[in-house]
Amino acid sequence: MSRGEANAKGRRVTLHVVSSLDGFIAKPDNSVSWLDSPGSVYEAGVSIPEEEAATFVKAIDCYVLGSRTYEHALELGWPYGDTPTIVVTAREWPPASTRKTVEFYSGDLKTLVDVKLAPRYRNIWLVGGAMLCQRFLELGLVDEIRLTIAPVLLGEGLRLFGGSLTEARWNLKNVAAYKNGFVELSYSAPNA
Ligand SMILES: NC(=O)c1ccc[n+]([C@@H]2O[C@H](COP(=O)([O-])OP(=O)(O)OC[C@H]3O[C@@H](n4cnc5c(N)ncnc54)[C@H](OP(=O)(O)O)[C@@H]3O)[C@@H](O)[C@H]2O)c1
């Protein structure tokens, strides 16, 4: 399947996160400067023209995120534009604080993907955090993993994946190394 192409289930779920070299996706204090580009340049790397990046982002039909990632996104400055965004939470949220493009969802995640999202959206991006990604993987709801590795060791923080996943071999589909030293690894699911 190529980028954004739906599978036989009518949808494609891509898990995308940025990890440190030692497997963390957040620092204990939640600061994000480690995600900034380093000064050094990897000469053999590629850089993506802004226009191409914009086209790529436009092809994303919806984002799915856990409530802690949602709270952090609100603090940092909303990165999801006007794209529909589903926040998974069991909490009640005050309507006044909610953006028009945000919907809250509480309940079974398979129902979320196959009943609620698949009829409406094809190219679904699961963008964190660790807890929600773990649940999606456990339930076999991820079709593609796009793991961006930042050229930094953090030493401590929130682990990308916890310990409860079972062994499964994913299929490497692409490797992209960027001038800023970040590397993106793309894998399709064993059953994709
Ligand atoms: N480096 C990266 O690419 C990246 C990407 C995303 C996030 N992050 C970072 O990761 C951190 C957040 O990750 P996290 O693992 O702590 O939290 P998270 O996955 O963002 O959110 C966890 C919350 O999602 C809800 N949730 C998860 N599974 C659920 C289910 N099956 N049913 C109902 N609700 C469910 C619960 O919300 P309620 O408690 O509201 O019920 C839970 O507390 C932040 O620091 C964020 O900045 C990093």
XYZ file of C-alpha atoms and ligand atoms in Angstrom:
240
model
C 0.000 0.000 0.000
C 1.280 3.456 -0.780
C 1.004 6.501 1.446
C -2.572 7.260 2.450
C -3.991 4.279 0.567
C -6.776 2.534 2.464
C -6.610 -1.193 3.129
C -9.329 -3.810 2.700
C -10.941 -2.486 5.884
C -11.432 0.858 4.126
C -8.998 2.791 6.257
C -5.327 3.185 6.978
C -4.061 4.019 10.452
C -0.552 5.454 10.613
C 1.121 5.743 13.986
C 3.562 8.633 13.930
C 5.814 9.688 16.786
C 9.246 11.176 17.298
C 11.560 9.264 19.591
C 14.962 10.010 21.088
C 17.817 7.639 20.282
C 17.226 5.929 23.620
C 13.507 5.389 23.045
C 11.764 8.274 24.831
C 9.014 10.450 23.371
C 8.838 13.041 26.144
C 11.080 14.419 28.852
C 9.941 14.200 32.484
C 9.282 17.970 32.507
C 7.494 17.788 29.104
C 9.875 20.350 27.545
C 10.279 19.972 23.801
C 13.535 21.714 22.895
C 15.067 18.272 22.222
C 12.824 18.166 19.140
C 14.483 21.251 17.673
C 16.873 20.744 14.806
C 20.502 20.504 15.876
C 23.037 22.903 14.389
C 24.970 20.198 12.592
C 24.047 19.191 9.054
C 24.013 15.666 7.690
C 25.171 16.434 4.164
C 23.854 13.240 2.559
C 20.397 13.868 3.987
C 17.382 15.247 2.184
C 15.294 18.271 3.021
C 11.642 18.459 2.119
C 10.445 21.553 0.268
C 7.742 23.403 2.202
C 5.223 22.876 -0.585
C 5.723 19.117 -0.553
C 5.396 19.015 3.226
C 2.157 21.015 3.021
C 0.715 18.636 0.405
C 1.634 15.692 2.589
C -0.075 17.159 5.652
C -3.143 18.067 3.587
C -3.596 14.398 2.682
C -4.136 13.497 6.347
C -7.882 13.096 6.880
C -7.921 13.078 10.674
C -5.712 12.929 13.738
C -6.289 10.737 16.777
C -4.617 11.523 20.086
C -4.757 10.720 23.779
C -5.979 13.387 26.174
C -2.531 14.078 27.639
C -1.143 14.750 24.187
C -4.158 16.969 23.547
C -3.456 19.007 26.680
C 0.168 19.384 25.685
C -0.799 20.432 22.139
C -3.062 23.151 23.565
C -0.193 24.435 25.692
C 2.362 24.397 22.898
C 0.213 25.886 20.139
C -2.202 23.787 18.116
C -0.247 21.806 15.475
C -3.189 20.083 13.733
C -4.639 23.036 11.833
C -8.268 22.607 10.753
C -7.966 18.856 10.270
C -10.570 16.889 12.257
C -9.025 15.698 15.503
C -10.374 12.978 17.764
C -9.243 13.070 21.380
C -9.595 9.799 23.275
C -10.604 10.411 26.873
C -12.927 9.135 29.563
C -13.174 12.614 31.055
C -15.834 15.292 30.527
C -14.392 18.426 28.921
C -15.913 21.905 29.188
C -17.465 22.713 25.778
C -16.259 26.310 25.894
C -12.626 25.284 25.677
C -13.123 22.983 22.691
C -11.999 23.826 19.183
C -14.534 23.271 16.392
C -12.462 20.566 14.757
C -12.041 18.549 17.965
C -14.278 15.667 18.965
C -13.907 13.699 22.175
C -14.308 9.952 22.172
C -14.651 7.548 25.051
C -15.095 3.842 24.586
C -13.888 0.897 22.591
C -10.988 1.758 20.270
C -11.849 -0.820 17.617
C -15.320 0.716 17.363
C -13.697 4.139 17.108
C -11.567 3.094 14.156
C -13.839 0.715 12.265
C -17.287 2.150 12.968
C -16.771 5.826 13.660
C -13.726 6.803 11.632
C -13.392 4.380 8.719
C -16.649 5.431 6.982
C -15.575 9.088 7.129
C -11.795 9.060 6.888
C -9.260 7.033 5.004
C -5.888 8.423 6.009
C -5.993 8.372 9.824
C -2.963 9.538 11.828
C -2.451 8.390 15.389
C 0.001 10.880 16.846
C 0.435 9.839 20.477
C 1.008 9.619 23.192
C 2.647 6.485 24.415
C -0.412 5.140 26.218
C -2.806 5.452 23.304
C -0.281 4.128 20.761
C 0.307 1.125 22.972
C -3.444 0.361 23.115
C -3.790 0.692 19.348
C -0.884 -1.687 18.784
C -2.199 -4.206 21.300
C -5.531 -4.221 19.451
C -3.920 -4.584 16.012
C -5.361 -1.272 14.848
C -2.155 0.148 13.351
C -1.390 -0.381 9.653
C 1.819 1.618 9.476
C 4.412 2.890 11.936
C 6.346 6.012 11.057
C 9.008 6.437 13.630
C 11.139 9.545 13.488
C 14.379 9.267 15.439
C 15.842 12.495 16.789
C 19.637 12.609 17.113
C 19.608 12.969 20.881
C 19.890 10.830 24.006
C 17.494 11.901 26.755
C 18.412 9.486 29.526
C 14.939 9.510 31.069
C 11.346 10.277 30.204
C 8.267 8.635 28.761
C 9.016 5.383 26.959
C 7.804 5.126 23.372
C 6.235 1.729 23.983
C 5.737 0.044 27.320
C 6.361 -3.591 28.021
C 3.134 -5.354 27.124
C 3.441 -5.775 23.356
C 3.881 -9.216 21.863
C 6.625 -10.079 19.397
C 5.757 -9.275 15.787
C 7.928 -8.577 12.764
C 6.987 -5.445 10.822
C 7.983 -4.795 7.206
C 10.388 -1.960 6.490
C 8.957 0.201 3.702
C 11.098 3.300 3.686
C 13.992 5.068 5.335
C 14.486 8.791 4.993
C 17.477 10.594 6.465
C 17.169 14.347 6.716
C 19.770 17.077 6.627
C 18.956 17.972 10.234
C 20.036 14.503 11.403
C 16.523 13.163 11.982
C 15.736 9.762 10.441
C 12.275 8.525 9.569
C 11.607 4.791 9.482
C 8.367 3.526 7.937
C 7.033 0.029 8.530
C 3.855 -1.713 7.487
C 2.075 -4.099 9.826
C 2.728 -7.827 9.541
C -0.791 -8.410 8.210
C -0.988 -5.324 5.943
N 7.489 12.727 20.689
C 6.296 12.587 20.139
O 6.164 12.351 18.929
C 5.063 12.711 20.977
C 3.815 12.510 20.372
C 2.677 12.608 21.174
C 2.790 12.878 22.517
N 4.009 13.071 23.050
C 4.122 13.344 24.494
O 3.611 12.227 25.201
C 3.029 12.678 26.431
C 1.596 12.137 26.529
O 1.600 10.745 26.359
P 0.904 9.781 27.424
O 1.247 8.384 27.077
O 1.238 10.279 28.796
O -0.643 10.081 27.220
P -1.643 10.009 25.946
O -1.558 8.677 25.308
O -1.478 11.215 25.126
O -3.021 10.184 26.709
C -3.423 9.255 27.686
C -4.873 9.486 27.982
O -5.648 9.116 26.840
C -6.857 8.539 27.268
N -6.894 7.153 26.857
C -5.889 6.366 26.443
N -6.340 5.147 26.120
C -7.650 5.166 26.318
C -8.687 4.237 26.127
N -8.450 2.998 25.688
N -9.941 4.606 26.433
C -10.190 5.849 26.899
N -9.247 6.799 27.076
C -8.006 6.438 26.787
C -6.894 8.660 28.788
O -7.469 9.953 28.993
P -8.328 10.412 30.276
O -7.355 10.311 31.422
O -8.687 11.812 29.901
O -9.489 9.499 30.388
C -5.423 8.660 29.131
O -5.144 9.246 30.375
C 3.084 14.193 26.406
O 4.236 14.588 27.105
C 3.251 14.498 24.941
O 3.898 15.722 24.711
C 5.153 12.984 22.323
